[in-house]
PDB file of C-alpha atoms in Angstrom:
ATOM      1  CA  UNK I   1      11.539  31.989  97.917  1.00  0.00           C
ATOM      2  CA  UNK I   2      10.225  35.110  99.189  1.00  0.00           C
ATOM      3  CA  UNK I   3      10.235  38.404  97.132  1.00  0.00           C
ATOM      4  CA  UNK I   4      10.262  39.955 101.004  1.00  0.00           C
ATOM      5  CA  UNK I   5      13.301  41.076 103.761  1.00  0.00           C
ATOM      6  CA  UNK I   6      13.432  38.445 106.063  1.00  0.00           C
ATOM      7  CA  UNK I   7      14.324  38.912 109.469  1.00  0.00           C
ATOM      8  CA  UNK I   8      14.962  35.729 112.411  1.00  0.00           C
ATOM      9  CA  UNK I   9      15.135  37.221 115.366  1.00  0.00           C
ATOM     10  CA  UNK I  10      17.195  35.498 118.430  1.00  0.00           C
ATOM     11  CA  UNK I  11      14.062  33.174 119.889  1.00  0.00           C
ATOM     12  CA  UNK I  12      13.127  32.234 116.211  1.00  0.00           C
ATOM     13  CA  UNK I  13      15.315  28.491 116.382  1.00  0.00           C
ATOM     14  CA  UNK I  14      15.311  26.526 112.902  1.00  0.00           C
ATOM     15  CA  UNK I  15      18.057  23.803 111.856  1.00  0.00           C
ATOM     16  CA  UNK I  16      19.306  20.627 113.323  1.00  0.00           C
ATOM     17  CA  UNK I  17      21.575  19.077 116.011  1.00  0.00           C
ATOM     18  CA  UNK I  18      24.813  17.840 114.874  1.00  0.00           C
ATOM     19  CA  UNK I  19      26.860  15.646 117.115  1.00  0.00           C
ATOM     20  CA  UNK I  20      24.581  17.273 120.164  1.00  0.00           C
ATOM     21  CA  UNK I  21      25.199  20.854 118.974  1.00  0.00           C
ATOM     22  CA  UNK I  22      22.942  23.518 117.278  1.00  0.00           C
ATOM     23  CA  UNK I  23      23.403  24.463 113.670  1.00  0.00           C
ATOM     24  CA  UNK I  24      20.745  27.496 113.437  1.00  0.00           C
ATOM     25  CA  UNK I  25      19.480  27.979 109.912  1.00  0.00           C
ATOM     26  CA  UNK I  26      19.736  31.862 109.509  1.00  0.00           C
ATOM     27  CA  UNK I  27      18.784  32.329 105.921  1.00  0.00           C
ATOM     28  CA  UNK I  28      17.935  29.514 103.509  1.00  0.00           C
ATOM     29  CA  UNK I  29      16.808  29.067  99.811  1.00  0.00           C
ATOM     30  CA  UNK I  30      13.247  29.460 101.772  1.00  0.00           C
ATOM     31  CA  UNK I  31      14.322  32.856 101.937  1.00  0.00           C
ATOM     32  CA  UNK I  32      16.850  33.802  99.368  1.00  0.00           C
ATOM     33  CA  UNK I  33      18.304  32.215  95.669  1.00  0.00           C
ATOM     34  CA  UNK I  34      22.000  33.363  96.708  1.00  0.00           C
ATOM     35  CA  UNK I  35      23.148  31.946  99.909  1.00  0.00           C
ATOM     36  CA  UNK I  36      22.559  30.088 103.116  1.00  0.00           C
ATOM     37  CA  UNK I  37      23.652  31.067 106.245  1.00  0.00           C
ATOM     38  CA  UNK I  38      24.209  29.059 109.267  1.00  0.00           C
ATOM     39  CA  UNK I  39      25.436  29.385 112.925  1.00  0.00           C
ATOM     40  CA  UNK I  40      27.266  26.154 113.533  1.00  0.00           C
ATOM     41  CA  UNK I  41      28.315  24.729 116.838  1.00  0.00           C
ATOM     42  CA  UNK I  42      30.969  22.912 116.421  1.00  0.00           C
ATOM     43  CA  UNK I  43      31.881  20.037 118.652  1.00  0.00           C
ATOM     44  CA  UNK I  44      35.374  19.900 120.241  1.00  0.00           C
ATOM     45  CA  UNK I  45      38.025  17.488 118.512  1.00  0.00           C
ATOM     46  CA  UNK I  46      35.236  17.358 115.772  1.00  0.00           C
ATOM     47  CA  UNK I  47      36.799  17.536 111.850  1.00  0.00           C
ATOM     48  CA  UNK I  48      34.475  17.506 108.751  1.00  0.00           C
ATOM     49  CA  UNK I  49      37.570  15.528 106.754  1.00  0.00           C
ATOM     50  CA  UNK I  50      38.744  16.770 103.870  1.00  0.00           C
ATOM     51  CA  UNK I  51      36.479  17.701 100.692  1.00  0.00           C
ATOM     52  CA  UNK I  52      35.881  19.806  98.114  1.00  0.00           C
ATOM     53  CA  UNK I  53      32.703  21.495  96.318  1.00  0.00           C
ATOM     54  CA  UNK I  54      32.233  21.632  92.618  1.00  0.00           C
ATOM     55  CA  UNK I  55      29.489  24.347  92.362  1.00  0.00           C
ATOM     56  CA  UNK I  56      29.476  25.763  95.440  1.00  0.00           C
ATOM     57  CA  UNK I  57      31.603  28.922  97.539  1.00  0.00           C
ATOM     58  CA  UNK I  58      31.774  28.887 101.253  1.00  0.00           C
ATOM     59  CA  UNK I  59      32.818  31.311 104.054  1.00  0.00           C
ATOM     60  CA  UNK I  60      33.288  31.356 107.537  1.00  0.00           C
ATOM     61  CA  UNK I  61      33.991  33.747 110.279  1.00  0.00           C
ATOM     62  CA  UNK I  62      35.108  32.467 113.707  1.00  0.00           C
ATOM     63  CA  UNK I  63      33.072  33.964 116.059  1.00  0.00           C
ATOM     64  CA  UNK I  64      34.347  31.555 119.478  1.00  0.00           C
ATOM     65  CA  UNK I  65      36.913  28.728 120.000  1.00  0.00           C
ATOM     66  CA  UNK I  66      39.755  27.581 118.061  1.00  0.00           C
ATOM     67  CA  UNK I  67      39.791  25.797 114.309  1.00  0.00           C
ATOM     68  CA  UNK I  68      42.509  24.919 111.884  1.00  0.00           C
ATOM     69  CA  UNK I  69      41.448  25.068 108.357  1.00  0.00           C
ATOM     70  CA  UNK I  70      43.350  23.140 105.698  1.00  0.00           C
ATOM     71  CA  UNK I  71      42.348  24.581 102.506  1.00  0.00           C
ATOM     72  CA  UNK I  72      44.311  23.717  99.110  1.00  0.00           C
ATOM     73  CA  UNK I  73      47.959  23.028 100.778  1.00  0.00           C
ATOM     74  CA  UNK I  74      47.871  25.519 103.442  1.00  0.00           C
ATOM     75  CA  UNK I  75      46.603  24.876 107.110  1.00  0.00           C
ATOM     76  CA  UNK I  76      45.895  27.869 109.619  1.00  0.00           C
ATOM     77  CA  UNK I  77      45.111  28.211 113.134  1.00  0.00           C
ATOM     78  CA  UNK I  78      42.098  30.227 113.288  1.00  0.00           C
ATOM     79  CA  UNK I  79      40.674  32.545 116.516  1.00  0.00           C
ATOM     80  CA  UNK I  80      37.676  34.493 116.721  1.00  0.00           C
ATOM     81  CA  UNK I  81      37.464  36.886 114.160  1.00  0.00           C
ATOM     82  CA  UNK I  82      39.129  35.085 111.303  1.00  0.00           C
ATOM     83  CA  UNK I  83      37.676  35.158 107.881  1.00  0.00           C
ATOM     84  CA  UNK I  84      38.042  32.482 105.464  1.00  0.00           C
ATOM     85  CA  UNK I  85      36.274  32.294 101.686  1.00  0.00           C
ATOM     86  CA  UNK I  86      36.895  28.462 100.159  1.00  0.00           C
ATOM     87  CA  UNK I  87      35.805  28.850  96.281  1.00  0.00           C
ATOM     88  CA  UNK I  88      34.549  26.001  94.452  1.00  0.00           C
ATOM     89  CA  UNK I  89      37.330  23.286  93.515  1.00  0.00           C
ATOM     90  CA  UNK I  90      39.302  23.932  96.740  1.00  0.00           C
ATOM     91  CA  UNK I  91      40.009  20.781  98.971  1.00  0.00           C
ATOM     92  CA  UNK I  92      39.231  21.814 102.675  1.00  0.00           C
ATOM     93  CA  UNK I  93      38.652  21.007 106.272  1.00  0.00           C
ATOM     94  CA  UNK I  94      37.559  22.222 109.579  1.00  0.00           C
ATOM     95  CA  UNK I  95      38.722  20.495 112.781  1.00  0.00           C
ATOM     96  CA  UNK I  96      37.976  22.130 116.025  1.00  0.00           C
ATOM     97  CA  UNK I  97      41.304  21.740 117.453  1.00  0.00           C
ATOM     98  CA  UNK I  98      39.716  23.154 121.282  1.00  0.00           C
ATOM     99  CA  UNK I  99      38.121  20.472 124.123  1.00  0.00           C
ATOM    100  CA  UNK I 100      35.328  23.296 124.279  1.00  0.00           C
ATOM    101  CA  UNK I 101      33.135  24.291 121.508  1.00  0.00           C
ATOM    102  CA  UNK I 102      33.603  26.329 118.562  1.00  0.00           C
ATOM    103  CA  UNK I 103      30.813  28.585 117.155  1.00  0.00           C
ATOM    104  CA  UNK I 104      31.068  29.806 113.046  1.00  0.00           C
ATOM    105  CA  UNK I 105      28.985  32.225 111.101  1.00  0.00           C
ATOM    106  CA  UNK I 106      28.587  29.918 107.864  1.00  0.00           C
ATOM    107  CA  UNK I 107      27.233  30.408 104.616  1.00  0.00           C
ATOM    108  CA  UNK I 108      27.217  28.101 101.638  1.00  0.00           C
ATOM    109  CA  UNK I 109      26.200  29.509  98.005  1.00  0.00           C
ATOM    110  CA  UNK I 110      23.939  28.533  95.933  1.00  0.00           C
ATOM    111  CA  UNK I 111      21.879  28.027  98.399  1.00  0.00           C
ATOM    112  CA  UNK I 112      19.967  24.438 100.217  1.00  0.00           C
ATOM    113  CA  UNK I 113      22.935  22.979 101.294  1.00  0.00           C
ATOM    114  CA  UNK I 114      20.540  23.372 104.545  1.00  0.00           C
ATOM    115  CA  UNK I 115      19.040  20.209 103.150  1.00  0.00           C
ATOM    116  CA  UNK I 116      21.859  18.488 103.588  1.00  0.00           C
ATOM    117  CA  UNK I 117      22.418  18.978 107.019  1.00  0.00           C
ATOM    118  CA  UNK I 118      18.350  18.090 107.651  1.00  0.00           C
ATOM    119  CA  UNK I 119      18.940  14.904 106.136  1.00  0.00           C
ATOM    120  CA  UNK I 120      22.796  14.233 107.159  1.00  0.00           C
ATOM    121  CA  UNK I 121      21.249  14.850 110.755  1.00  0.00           C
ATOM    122  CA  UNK I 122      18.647  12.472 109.836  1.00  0.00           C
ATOM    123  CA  UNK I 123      20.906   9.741 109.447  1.00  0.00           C
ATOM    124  CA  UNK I 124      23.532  10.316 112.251  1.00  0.00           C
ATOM    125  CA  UNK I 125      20.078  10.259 114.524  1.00  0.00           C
ATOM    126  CA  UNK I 126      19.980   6.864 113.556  1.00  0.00           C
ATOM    127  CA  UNK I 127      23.186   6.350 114.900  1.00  0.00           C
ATOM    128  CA  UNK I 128      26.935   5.895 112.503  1.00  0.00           C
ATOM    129  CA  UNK I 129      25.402   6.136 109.106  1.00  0.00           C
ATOM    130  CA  UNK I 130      25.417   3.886 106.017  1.00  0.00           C
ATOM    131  CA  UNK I 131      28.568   4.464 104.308  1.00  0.00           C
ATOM    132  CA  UNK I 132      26.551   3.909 100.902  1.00  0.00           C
ATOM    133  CA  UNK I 133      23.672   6.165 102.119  1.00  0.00           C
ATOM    134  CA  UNK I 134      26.390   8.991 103.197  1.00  0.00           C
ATOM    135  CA  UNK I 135      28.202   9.090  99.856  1.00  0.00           C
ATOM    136  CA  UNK I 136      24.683   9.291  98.180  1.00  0.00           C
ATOM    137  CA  UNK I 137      23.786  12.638 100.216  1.00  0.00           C
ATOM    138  CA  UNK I 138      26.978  14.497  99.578  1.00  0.00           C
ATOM    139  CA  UNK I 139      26.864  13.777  96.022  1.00  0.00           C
ATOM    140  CA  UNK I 140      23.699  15.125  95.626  1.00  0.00           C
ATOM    141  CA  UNK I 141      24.568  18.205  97.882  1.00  0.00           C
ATOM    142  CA  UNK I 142      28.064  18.700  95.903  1.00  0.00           C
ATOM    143  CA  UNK I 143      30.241  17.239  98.295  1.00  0.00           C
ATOM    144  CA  UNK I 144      33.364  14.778  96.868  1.00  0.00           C
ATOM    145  CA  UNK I 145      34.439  13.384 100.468  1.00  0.00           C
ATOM    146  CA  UNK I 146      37.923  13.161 100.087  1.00  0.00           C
ATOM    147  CA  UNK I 147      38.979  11.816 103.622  1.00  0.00           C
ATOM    148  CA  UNK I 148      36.736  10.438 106.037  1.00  0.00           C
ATOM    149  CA  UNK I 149      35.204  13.028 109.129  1.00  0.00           C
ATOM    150  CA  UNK I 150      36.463  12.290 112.453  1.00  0.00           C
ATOM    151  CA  UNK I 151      36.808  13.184 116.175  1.00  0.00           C
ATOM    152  CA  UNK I 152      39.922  13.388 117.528  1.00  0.00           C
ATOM    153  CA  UNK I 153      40.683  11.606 120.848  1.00  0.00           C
TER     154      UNK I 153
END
């Protein structure tokens, strides 16, 4: 980690394709030892299934398209401009419910859950990914998968 401001400016691209979409790694434990921030494409009809995080806080703000969170037992319909903050021990999901693209401001604290998403992208390069090598990953990046991640038809 650097003891220095960091700045990435717009033509500076680090992170990894998900499901043929960008997530751009703004800020990672590279750079900081409080958060990671990502700009995450996400696919239409994609949903991460539900899950929660032991350790770690998330938040999001919508910045295009059209997401329903289910966090805990609620579920809302988000637009651009909604905020969400999941602490740690809340079950949650994301499903873009759109047929276009939705596009999140993302960050994940600690931080290095941008590891994750190098090696989760690893493995879905390789096409559907060992179920045995998936549940390895997200329990070492504090991730109890509590329903399966789908794309809606």
């Amino acid at each position: 980690m650097s003891a220095n401001a960091f700045i990435r400016r717009p033509d500076e691209k680090k992170g990894v394709m998900l499901r043929g979409h960008p997530m751009a790694f703004l800020v990672t434990g590279e750079n900081t030892r409080h958060t990671s921030m990502f700009d995450w494409t996400i696919p239409p009809q994609f949903a991460t299934g539900r899950h929660v995080h032991r350790v770690q806080e998330e938040t999001f703000y919508l910045l295009d398209g059209e997401c329903e969170w289910h966090f805990g037992d609620e579920t809302i319909r988000a637009t651009p401009g909604t905020f969400l903050f999941i602490p740690p021990g809340v079950p949650h999901n994301i499903t873009n419910v759109s047929e276009k693209p939705a596009r999140v401001l993302m960050t994940v604290s600690p931080p290095g859950h941008e590891h994750y998403f190098e090696e989760l992208a690893s493995l879905a390069a390789r096409g559907a990914p060992d179920p045995k090598a998936l549940a390895d990953l997200r329990n070492r990046y504090d991730t109890d998968q509590l329903s399966t991640l789908t794309t809606r038809a």
